[in-house]
Tab-separated table of C-alpha atoms in Angstrom:
chain	number	residue	atom	x	y	z
A	27	MET	CA	-0.007	-31.246	-19.276
A	28	ASN	CA	1.258	-31.375	-15.608
A	29	LYS	CA	4.044	-28.908	-15.359
A	30	LEU	CA	4.864	-30.329	-11.830
A	31	ASP	CA	5.045	-33.837	-12.633
A	32	LYS	CA	7.955	-32.950	-15.107
A	33	SER	CA	9.716	-30.862	-12.837
A	34	GLY	CA	11.623	-33.020	-9.993
A	35	MET	CA	13.631	-31.566	-7.348
A	36	ASP	CA	16.918	-31.989	-9.315
A	37	GLU	CA	16.007	-29.413	-12.057
A	38	ASP	CA	17.446	-26.385	-12.077
A	39	THR	CA	14.289	-24.620	-11.686
A	40	ILE	CA	11.061	-25.510	-9.971
A	41	CYS	CA	7.649	-23.740	-11.135
A	42	GLY	CA	9.635	-21.031	-12.991
A	43	PHE	CA	12.037	-20.440	-10.013
A	44	SER	CA	15.263	-21.279	-8.898
A	45	ARG	CA	15.422	-24.221	-6.443
A	46	ARG	CA	16.720	-22.179	-3.951
A	47	ASP	CA	13.933	-19.524	-4.331
A	48	PHE	CA	11.640	-22.339	-4.453
A	49	LEU	CA	12.618	-24.037	-0.817
A	50	LYS	CA	13.092	-20.710	0.525
A	51	PHE	CA	9.488	-19.987	-0.126
A	52	CYS	CA	8.166	-23.480	1.131
A	53	SER	CA	10.555	-22.662	4.666
A	54	THR	CA	8.544	-19.649	5.350
A	55	MET	CA	5.264	-21.343	4.213
A	56	ALA	CA	6.295	-23.736	7.063
A	57	VAL	CA	7.200	-21.060	9.504
A	58	GLY	CA	4.067	-19.280	9.118
A	59	MET	CA	2.060	-22.518	9.877
A	60	GLY	CA	4.341	-22.768	13.024
A	61	LEU	CA	6.024	-26.113	11.578
A	62	PRO	CA	10.025	-26.430	11.938
A	63	VAL	CA	11.955	-24.829	9.152
A	64	GLY	CA	12.975	-28.308	7.884
A	65	MET	CA	9.375	-29.071	7.112
A	66	GLY	CA	9.944	-26.585	4.032
A	67	GLU	CA	11.909	-29.558	2.436
A	68	LYS	CA	8.938	-31.693	2.957
A	69	ILE	CA	6.321	-29.264	1.667
A	70	ALA	CA	8.593	-28.762	-1.678
A	71	GLU	CA	8.513	-32.549	-1.841
A	72	ALA	CA	4.948	-33.264	-1.763
A	73	VAL	CA	4.303	-30.089	-4.082
A	74	THR	CA	6.559	-31.335	-6.785
A	75	ALA	CA	6.425	-34.861	-6.020
A	76	GLN	CA	2.433	-35.549	-6.571
A	77	LYS	CA	-0.237	-35.002	-9.147
A	78	ARG	CA	-1.782	-31.180	-8.344
A	79	PRO	CA	-4.741	-31.817	-6.213
A	80	PRO	CA	-7.895	-31.067	-8.093
A	81	VAL	CA	-9.727	-27.765	-6.719
A	82	LEU	CA	-13.694	-26.960	-7.490
A	83	TRP	CA	-14.565	-24.222	-6.023
A	84	LEU	CA	-18.203	-23.574	-5.495
A	85	SER	CA	-19.476	-19.901	-5.183
A	86	ALA	CA	-22.825	-18.960	-3.366
A	87	GLN	CA	-23.994	-15.682	-1.589
A	88	GLU	CA	-20.476	-13.978	-2.151
A	89	CYS	CA	-18.890	-10.501	-3.558
A	90	THR	CA	-15.785	-12.086	-5.162
A	91	GLY	CA	-13.791	-10.427	-2.278
A	92	CYS	CA	-12.188	-13.827	-1.376
A	93	THR	CA	-11.075	-14.667	-4.698
A	94	GLU	CA	-9.788	-11.088	-4.850
A	95	THR	CA	-7.835	-11.440	-1.636
A	96	LEU	CA	-5.913	-14.579	-3.014
A	97	LEU	CA	-5.108	-12.708	-6.304
A	98	ARG	CA	-3.654	-9.923	-3.875
A	99	ALA	CA	-1.408	-12.165	-2.542
A	100	SER	CA	2.031	-10.394	-3.716
A	101	HIS	CA	4.382	-12.581	-2.528
A	102	PRO	CA	6.965	-12.827	-5.359
A	103	THR	CA	6.607	-16.414	-5.971
A	104	LEU	CA	2.986	-17.206	-4.513
A	105	GLU	CA	0.659	-16.472	-7.409
A	106	LYS	CA	2.442	-18.532	-9.904
A	107	LEU	CA	3.087	-21.118	-7.350
A	108	ILE	CA	-0.683	-21.756	-6.291
A	109	LEU	CA	-1.680	-21.466	-10.067
A	110	GLU	CA	0.740	-24.687	-10.418
A	111	LEU	CA	0.147	-26.206	-7.200
A	112	ILE	CA	-3.414	-26.969	-7.499
A	113	SER	CA	-5.320	-27.898	-10.469
A	114	LEU	CA	-8.224	-25.641	-10.412
A	115	GLU	CA	-11.036	-27.244	-12.217
A	116	TYR	CA	-14.010	-25.075	-11.441
A	117	HIS	CA	-14.306	-21.614	-10.755
A	118	GLU	CA	-17.198	-19.631	-11.956
A	119	THR	CA	-15.112	-16.017	-11.970
A	120	LEU	CA	-12.092	-17.647	-13.895
A	121	LEU	CA	-13.746	-20.279	-15.924
A	122	VAL	CA	-13.335	-19.779	-19.967
A	123	GLY	CA	-16.685	-21.828	-20.722
A	124	SER	CA	-19.945	-20.136	-19.759
A	125	GLY	CA	-23.361	-21.925	-19.470
A	126	LYS	CA	-23.792	-25.397	-20.277
A	127	GLN	CA	-20.034	-25.754	-20.718
A	128	ALA	CA	-19.146	-24.774	-17.700
A	129	GLU	CA	-21.695	-27.312	-15.642
A	130	ASP	CA	-20.609	-29.942	-17.908
A	131	TRP	CA	-16.973	-29.317	-17.066
A	132	ARG	CA	-18.408	-29.214	-13.160
A	133	MET	CA	-19.652	-32.680	-13.673
A	134	LYS	CA	-16.900	-34.303	-15.393
A	135	ALA	CA	-14.242	-33.157	-12.665
A	136	MET	CA	-16.844	-34.257	-10.097
A	137	LYS	CA	-16.949	-37.586	-11.449
A	138	GLU	CA	-13.020	-38.023	-12.660
A	139	TYR	CA	-11.719	-36.874	-9.171
A	140	LYS	CA	-14.403	-38.651	-6.920
A	141	GLY	CA	-13.786	-38.579	-3.393
A	142	ARG	CA	-10.403	-37.273	-4.128
A	143	TYR	CA	-10.962	-33.240	-4.684
A	144	ILE	CA	-11.139	-30.348	-2.475
A	145	LEU	CA	-14.193	-28.247	-2.455
A	146	VAL	CA	-13.599	-24.398	-1.721
A	147	ILE	CA	-16.683	-22.477	-1.049
A	148	ASP	CA	-17.118	-18.897	-0.482
A	149	GLY	CA	-20.174	-17.147	0.160
A	150	SER	CA	-23.203	-18.262	2.427
A	151	ILE	CA	-26.004	-20.537	1.598
A	152	PRO	CA	-29.245	-19.094	1.598
A	153	ILE	CA	-31.753	-21.861	2.955
A	154	LYS	CA	-34.749	-19.903	3.324
A	155	ASP	CA	-37.473	-20.640	0.901
A	156	ASN	CA	-35.833	-23.526	-0.499
A	157	GLY	CA	-32.626	-21.783	-1.029
A	158	ILE	CA	-33.920	-19.556	-4.287
A	159	TYR	CA	-32.040	-16.698	-3.329
A	160	CYS	CA	-28.906	-17.845	-5.026
A	161	LYS	CA	-28.984	-20.231	-8.185
A	162	ILE	CA	-26.276	-21.285	-10.545
A	163	GLY	CA	-27.205	-23.326	-13.812
A	164	GLY	CA	-30.668	-23.536	-12.455
A	165	LYS	CA	-29.471	-25.110	-9.258
A	166	THR	CA	-29.911	-24.012	-6.044
A	167	ALA	CA	-26.360	-23.174	-3.929
A	168	LEU	CA	-27.845	-25.255	-1.406
A	169	SER	CA	-28.619	-28.177	-3.516
A	170	LEU	CA	-25.004	-27.882	-5.338
A	171	LEU	CA	-22.968	-27.743	-1.777
A	172	VAL	CA	-24.751	-31.109	-0.525
A	173	GLU	CA	-24.100	-32.602	-4.289
A	174	MET	CA	-20.218	-31.394	-4.411
A	175	ALA	CA	-19.727	-32.118	-0.736
A	176	THR	CA	-20.712	-35.227	-0.688
A	177	ASP	CA	-17.985	-36.426	-3.120
A	178	ALA	CA	-15.042	-33.996	-1.723
A	179	ALA	CA	-11.904	-35.232	0.492
A	180	ALA	CA	-12.553	-31.996	2.133
A	181	VAL	CA	-13.927	-28.365	2.161
A	182	VAL	CA	-12.649	-25.335	2.722
A	183	ALA	CA	-14.904	-22.364	3.350
A	184	ILE	CA	-13.093	-19.481	2.608
A	185	GLY	CA	-14.542	-15.919	3.804
A	186	SER	CA	-16.478	-15.019	6.762
A	187	CYS	CA	-19.966	-15.773	4.555
A	188	SER	CA	-19.136	-19.311	4.414
A	189	SER	CA	-17.627	-19.654	7.760
A	190	TRP	CA	-20.337	-18.730	9.726
A	191	GLY	CA	-22.677	-16.658	7.622
A	192	GLY	CA	-21.007	-13.291	7.502
A	193	ILE	CA	-22.636	-10.206	6.278
A	194	PRO	CA	-25.436	-11.461	4.486
A	195	SER	CA	-26.497	-13.343	7.914
A	196	SER	CA	-26.829	-9.937	9.437
A	197	ASP	CA	-29.978	-9.444	11.481
A	198	PRO	CA	-32.995	-9.829	10.067
A	199	ASN	CA	-31.099	-12.301	7.798
A	200	PRO	CA	-33.561	-12.030	4.854
A	201	THR	CA	-32.683	-15.272	3.029
A	202	GLY	CA	-31.539	-17.508	5.910
A	203	ALA	CA	-28.034	-17.368	4.678
A	204	THR	CA	-26.092	-19.973	6.648
A	205	ALA	CA	-22.700	-21.081	6.929
A	206	ALA	CA	-21.002	-24.241	4.938
A	207	HIS	CA	-20.485	-26.446	7.898
A	208	GLU	CA	-23.993	-25.841	9.494
A	209	VAL	CA	-25.665	-27.107	5.957
A	210	LEU	CA	-23.394	-29.984	5.907
A	211	LYS	CA	-24.051	-30.950	9.490
A	212	SER	CA	-28.011	-30.689	9.178
A	213	LYS	CA	-27.581	-33.091	5.976
A	214	GLY	CA	-25.524	-35.287	8.111
A	215	ILE	CA	-22.707	-34.809	5.548
A	216	LYS	CA	-19.405	-36.103	7.029
A	217	THR	CA	-16.578	-34.616	4.804
A	218	PRO	CA	-14.396	-32.822	7.227
A	219	VAL	CA	-14.445	-28.847	7.010
A	220	VAL	CA	-12.232	-26.162	7.590
A	221	ASN	CA	-12.863	-22.513	8.084
A	222	ILE	CA	-11.084	-19.410	6.969
A	223	PRO	CA	-12.900	-16.681	8.273
A	224	GLY	CA	-12.278	-13.190	7.298
A	225	CYS	CA	-13.948	-10.059	5.302
A	226	PRO	CA	-11.516	-10.516	3.386
A	227	PRO	CA	-9.285	-13.612	5.000
A	228	ASN	CA	-5.876	-13.518	4.783
A	229	PRO	CA	-4.720	-15.216	1.438
A	230	TYR	CA	-1.754	-16.805	3.494
A	231	ASN	CA	-4.013	-18.473	5.925
A	232	PHE	CA	-5.912	-20.056	3.400
A	233	LEU	CA	-2.858	-20.764	1.374
A	234	SER	CA	-0.817	-22.569	4.297
A	235	THR	CA	-4.002	-24.681	5.056
A	236	VAL	CA	-3.948	-26.037	1.416
A	237	LEU	CA	-0.373	-26.595	1.489
A	238	TYR	CA	-0.548	-28.081	4.953
A	239	TYR	CA	-3.009	-30.689	3.387
A	240	VAL	CA	-0.944	-31.260	0.181
A	241	THR	CA	2.020	-32.331	2.435
A	242	PHE	CA	0.621	-34.002	5.017
A	243	LYS	CA	-2.721	-35.387	3.511
A	244	LYS	CA	-4.999	-34.105	6.371
A	245	LEU	CA	-5.980	-30.951	7.838
A	246	PRO	CA	-4.311	-28.765	10.398
A	247	GLU	CA	-5.351	-28.603	13.954
A	248	LEU	CA	-8.654	-26.922	14.199
A	249	ASP	CA	-10.331	-24.954	17.023
A	250	ASP	CA	-13.566	-25.499	18.323
A	251	GLN	CA	-15.127	-23.410	15.138
A	252	ALA	CA	-13.116	-25.640	12.749
A	253	ARG	CA	-10.479	-22.863	12.395
A	254	PRO	CA	-6.948	-23.729	11.598
A	255	LYS	CA	-5.095	-22.748	15.189
A	256	PHE	CA	-1.945	-21.669	13.825
A	257	ALA	CA	-3.855	-18.827	12.494
A	258	TYR	CA	-6.938	-18.386	14.790
A	259	GLY	CA	-5.405	-19.561	17.619
A	260	ARG	CA	-4.928	-16.242	19.759
A	261	ILE	CA	-7.058	-12.816	20.003
A	262	ILE	CA	-5.969	-9.888	18.006
A	263	HIS	CA	-5.445	-7.829	21.365
A	264	GLU	CA	-2.947	-10.227	22.155
A	265	ASN	CA	-0.784	-9.462	19.195
A	266	CYS	CA	-1.824	-5.962	18.655
A	267	GLU	CA	1.015	-3.347	18.374
A	268	ARG	CA	-1.195	-0.790	20.176
A	269	ARG	CA	-1.359	-3.027	23.379
A	270	PRO	CA	1.077	-1.124	25.368
A	271	HIS	CA	-1.327	1.779	24.926
A	272	PHE	CA	-4.277	-0.425	26.431
A	273	ASP	CA	-2.095	-1.427	29.123
A	274	ALA	CA	-0.845	2.146	30.102
A	275	GLY	CA	-4.754	3.568	29.702
A	276	ARG	CA	-4.084	5.755	26.670
A	277	PHE	CA	-7.005	5.683	24.291
A	278	ALA	CA	-8.159	7.236	20.908
A	279	LEU	CA	-11.280	8.714	22.172
A	280	GLN	CA	-12.792	9.988	18.889
A	281	PHE	CA	-11.125	10.270	15.182
A	282	GLY	CA	-8.855	12.645	14.926
A	283	ASP	CA	-8.493	13.829	18.276
A	284	GLU	CA	-4.949	13.865	20.009
A	285	GLY	CA	-4.913	10.352	20.898
A	286	HIS	CA	-5.895	9.058	17.633
A	287	LYS	CA	-3.129	10.985	15.894
A	288	LYS	CA	-0.842	9.425	18.344
A	289	GLY	CA	-1.630	6.151	17.609
A	290	HIS	CA	-3.064	4.952	20.849
A	291	CYS	CA	-5.459	2.171	21.463
A	292	LEU	CA	-8.884	2.226	19.783
A	293	TYR	CA	-10.627	-0.168	22.164
A	294	LYS	CA	-12.909	3.043	23.521
A	295	LEU	CA	-13.868	3.575	19.703
A	296	GLY	CA	-15.153	0.245	19.233
A	297	CYS	CA	-11.976	-1.805	18.493
A	298	LYS	CA	-13.263	-5.736	18.637
A	299	GLY	CA	-9.881	-7.223	19.059
A	300	PRO	CA	-10.305	-8.005	22.572
A	301	GLU	CA	-12.807	-10.458	21.412
A	302	THR	CA	-11.616	-11.627	18.130
A	303	PHE	CA	-9.438	-14.364	17.082
A	304	ALA	CA	-7.211	-14.067	13.665
A	305	ASN	CA	-3.476	-13.265	13.302
A	306	CYS	CA	-4.201	-9.855	11.391
A	307	PRO	CA	-1.647	-7.977	13.421
A	308	VAL	CA	1.057	-10.554	12.664
A	309	GLN	CA	0.415	-11.665	9.028
A	310	LEU	CA	-0.466	-8.300	8.118
A	311	PHE	CA	-2.045	-7.592	4.689
A	312	ASN	CA	-0.800	-7.683	0.898
A	313	ASP	CA	3.164	-7.690	1.630
A	314	VAL	CA	3.539	-3.885	1.919
A	315	GLY	CA	5.345	-3.861	5.684
A	316	SER	CA	4.359	-2.695	8.973
A	317	GLY	CA	1.032	-1.235	9.666
A	318	ALA	CA	-0.886	-2.912	6.874
A	319	TRP	CA	-4.100	-4.083	8.907
A	320	PRO	CA	-7.158	-2.522	9.928
A	321	VAL	CA	-5.743	-1.077	13.726
A	322	GLY	CA	-2.432	-0.345	11.744
A	323	THR	CA	-4.521	2.293	9.637
A	324	GLY	CA	-5.957	3.749	12.697
A	325	HIS	CA	-9.567	2.066	12.286
A	326	PRO	CA	-10.962	-0.231	14.995
A	327	CYS	CA	-11.002	-4.008	14.421
A	328	PHE	CA	-14.526	-5.058	13.549
A	329	GLY	CA	-14.297	-8.379	14.396
A	330	CYS	CA	-15.020	-9.948	11.090
A	331	THR	CA	-13.345	-13.203	11.693
A	332	GLU	CA	-15.683	-13.777	14.816
A	333	LYS	CA	-19.178	-15.178	14.442
A	334	GLY	CA	-21.708	-13.029	16.854
A	335	VAL	CA	-19.192	-9.885	16.848
A	336	GLY	CA	-18.688	-8.930	12.963
A	337	PHE	CA	-21.722	-7.107	11.265
A	338	THR	CA	-23.582	-8.360	14.486
A	339	VAL	CA	-22.413	-5.714	17.336
A	340	PRO	CA	-22.671	-2.262	16.434
A	341	LEU	CA	-19.510	-0.963	15.228
A	342	HIS	CA	-18.345	1.512	17.795
A	343	SER	CA	-20.126	-0.263	20.605
A	344	PRO	CA	-17.339	-1.306	23.452
A	345	ALA	CA	-15.731	-4.982	22.884
A	346	ARG	CA	-16.862	-7.561	25.509
A	347	PRO	CA	-12.832	-8.572	26.461
A	348	LYS	CA	-13.911	-12.052	27.941
A	349	TYR	CA	-10.633	-13.712	27.005
A	350	ILE	CA	-8.744	-10.983	28.858
A	351	THR	CA	-7.011	-11.691	32.235
A	352	PRO	CA	-5.477	-8.785	33.960
A	353	PRO	CA	-1.773	-10.059	34.687
A	354	SER	CA	-0.448	-9.880	38.715
A	355	PHE	CA	2.160	-7.808	37.912
A	356	PHE	CA	3.972	-6.265	34.914
A	357	THR	CA	7.698	-7.334	34.067
A	358	GLU	CA	10.179	-4.772	33.497
A	359	VAL	CA	9.441	-2.581	30.441
A	360	PHE	CA	12.302	-0.082	30.698
A	361	PRO	CA	15.922	-1.424	29.298
A	362	GLY	CA	18.268	-0.931	31.825
A	363	LYS	CA	20.953	2.153	31.859
A	364	GLU	CA	24.776	1.432	31.843
A	365	GLY	CA	26.396	2.813	34.961
A	366	VAL	CA	23.347	1.809	37.395
A	367	ALA	CA	24.338	-0.452	40.142
A	368	PRO	CA	22.240	-3.662	39.703
A	369	GLY	CA	20.410	-3.287	43.086
A	370	THR	CA	19.148	0.531	42.152
A	371	LYS	CA	18.168	-0.698	38.955
A	372	ALA	CA	15.917	-3.847	40.276
A	373	LEU	CA	14.606	-1.398	43.001
A	374	ALA	CA	13.411	1.253	40.408
A	375	ALA	CA	12.138	-1.526	37.972
A	376	GLY	CA	10.003	-2.960	40.802
A	377	VAL	CA	8.414	1.022	41.635
A	378	ALA	CA	8.031	1.415	38.049
A	379	GLY	CA	6.318	-2.170	37.499
A	380	ALA	CA	3.929	-1.659	40.709
A	381	ALA	CA	2.974	1.643	39.286
A	382	ILE	CA	2.093	0.440	35.707
A	383	GLY	CA	0.664	-2.963	37.519
A	384	ALA	CA	-1.702	-0.335	39.416
A	385	ALA	CA	-2.762	1.396	36.657
A	386	GLY	CA	-2.986	-1.596	34.286
A	387	ALA	CA	-5.176	-3.422	36.688
A	388	ALA	CA	-7.405	-0.350	37.118
A	389	VAL	CA	-8.229	0.081	33.807
A	390	LEU	CA	-8.641	-3.559	33.398
A	391	SER	CA	-10.804	-4.178	36.189
A	392	GLY	CA	-13.066	-1.366	34.636
A	393	LEU	CA	-13.827	-3.042	31.475
A	394	GLY	CA	-16.886	-5.046	31.385
A	395	LYS	CA	-18.613	-2.988	34.096
A	396	LYS	CA	-21.670	-1.342	32.567
A	397	ASP	CA	-21.211	1.771	34.666
A	398	ASP	CA	-17.851	2.258	33.760
A	399	ASP	CA	-18.623	2.132	30.289
A	400	LYS	CA	-21.213	4.819	30.682
A	401	LYS	CA	-18.556	7.090	32.082
A	402	ASP	CA	-16.671	6.170	29.125
A	403	LYS	CA	-19.070	7.535	26.985
A	404	GLY	CA	-19.202	10.931	28.807
A	405	GLU	CA	-15.569	11.491	28.515
B	52	MET	CA	-40.104	-19.982	-35.496
B	53	SER	CA	-38.556	-18.594	-32.500
B	54	LYS	CA	-36.318	-20.497	-30.267
B	55	ARG	CA	-35.246	-19.749	-26.587
B	56	ILE	CA	-31.319	-19.917	-25.438
B	57	THR	CA	-30.143	-19.931	-22.005
B	58	ILE	CA	-26.431	-19.143	-20.924
B	59	ASP	CA	-26.234	-19.894	-16.971
B	60	PRO	CA	-24.142	-19.328	-15.350
B	61	ILE	CA	-22.205	-16.318	-17.088
B	62	THR	CA	-18.232	-16.850	-16.341
B	63	ARG	CA	-15.416	-14.362	-15.811
B	64	ILE	CA	-18.080	-11.762	-13.949
B	65	GLU	CA	-18.503	-11.241	-10.655
B	66	GLY	CA	-21.776	-12.415	-9.456
B	67	HIS	CA	-24.250	-15.101	-10.948
B	68	LEU	CA	-25.807	-13.878	-14.010
B	69	ARG	CA	-28.205	-15.749	-16.305
B	70	ILE	CA	-28.931	-14.617	-19.863
B	71	ASP	CA	-32.061	-15.676	-21.738
B	72	CYS	CA	-32.649	-14.481	-25.517
B	73	GLU	CA	-34.970	-15.282	-28.051
B	74	ILE	CA	-34.153	-15.794	-31.621
B	75	ASP	CA	-35.854	-16.030	-34.524
B	76	ASN	CA	-34.555	-16.760	-38.150
B	77	GLY	CA	-30.956	-15.860	-36.920
B	78	LYS	CA	-32.010	-12.661	-35.050
B	79	VAL	CA	-32.103	-12.317	-31.524
B	80	THR	CA	-35.638	-10.786	-31.026
B	81	ASN	CA	-35.725	-10.105	-27.085
B	82	ALA	CA	-33.116	-10.903	-24.467
B	83	TRP	CA	-33.474	-10.683	-20.748
B	84	SER	CA	-30.394	-10.509	-17.821
B	85	SER	CA	-30.873	-11.632	-14.455
B	86	GLY	CA	-28.970	-11.354	-11.091
B	87	GLN	CA	-29.309	-15.084	-9.592
B	88	MET	CA	-28.122	-14.091	-6.205
B	89	TRP	CA	-30.091	-11.854	-3.751
B	90	ARG	CA	-28.772	-11.081	0.184
B	91	GLY	CA	-30.882	-8.026	0.649
B	92	ILE	CA	-28.464	-5.685	2.120
B	93	GLU	CA	-31.090	-2.965	1.925
B	94	THR	CA	-33.043	-4.873	4.324
B	95	ILE	CA	-30.241	-5.508	6.317
B	96	LEU	CA	-29.294	-1.826	6.482
B	97	LYS	CA	-33.026	-0.550	7.784
B	98	GLY	CA	-32.826	0.859	11.328
B	99	ARG	CA	-29.099	0.690	11.753
B	100	ASP	CA	-26.417	3.313	12.440
B	101	PRO	CA	-25.633	5.442	9.588
B	102	ARG	CA	-21.752	5.501	10.656
B	103	GLU	CA	-21.459	1.969	10.014
B	104	ALA	CA	-23.659	1.578	6.505
B	105	TRP	CA	-20.239	1.293	4.776
B	106	ILE	CA	-19.217	-1.947	6.320
B	107	PHE	CA	-22.170	-3.485	4.657
B	108	THR	CA	-22.583	-1.354	1.100
B	109	GLN	CA	-18.958	-1.636	0.453
B	110	ARG	CA	-19.254	-5.568	0.108
B	111	PHE	CA	-21.847	-5.563	-2.564
B	112	CYS	CA	-18.933	-6.440	-4.808
B	113	GLY	CA	-15.431	-7.458	-3.390
B	114	VAL	CA	-13.700	-6.734	-6.732
């Protein structure tokens, strides 16, 4: 039944791949999580040595975008590996059986793997009116989450809805849509939760978290909102390819204007990069090369990973850049030219640096001041 | 003698669907389908800037 159990590391192929390609994949995943390259071997051992971890996937107020994002992971080996890496016991969109058959299987899996299965949840939990706004097999999503999370080894909330409430929790939150970890906390359930927000989330952030758990038998290091630090440790603004334009004061002021065409910073169109923690500019989407993320395509980030930003702050209102500290000086950005005496170069760099520093500081010091924002709108 | 059959959840589709049908002498005489989830996106959209309507409406379905 379990192919991985039979395919040891000495076999010619693992999960249908050559041993070399398989190890390469594991090393790539290790680096993606900020682990040393050598850890790839350890991940490979963990993946092949044990029985695949059982996973039950509960869907609440969701749009299936989180499942789609996983299916769109086009890394050559990833789709196949994830299907053979975990043992997916229950997933409404993928189950063959319907109705009673589906629910019977869920009960059977929960009993058989009690305390060992990973519960993945996508979609927010409606708690208003006793949770009647989402029902599966006659049970509310609220009661199902409590029932399934109690006996789970860990809960992985995939997507913004289950991580912090997402779009259904937008004002006026008609159904009382609530994040999974908040529901569990209110019910006193202590099962550890990891949040992978994003609308949709990057599939590799989810897959890396699962691989980390399979390898080390614990969740990766998390931030104060239970997000893995390897993926959500920095704001988008820090790694944005348009950051030099921000620092130099070059902005797109309207869609289609000269600045927008030239790929300038989208801050003044309402980009929430300065207050949103995610690795979008680094991890990108769909494995199609550079630029495959919202800002790369010319649209401002709308802060989907961040509670209180995505679907909450108006799309085109300026971000509140609370995490940006203006540098005291800017380092040399122009490469040295041959034939220029070192002293001259240093002097020129110093002058250029000071000029850029002054311009950058002027831009940054203006942010967050309401008067300046009003002026910006008048431009 | 009619009897009623309920299939919930209907799998392999996006969303939470339930089918109820009444059967009389081996024939379906009446049937109902119902979505078992509601987020109130229409309610959420009221009073918002029309320029941001798309970020909500495109999330009706992620397939």
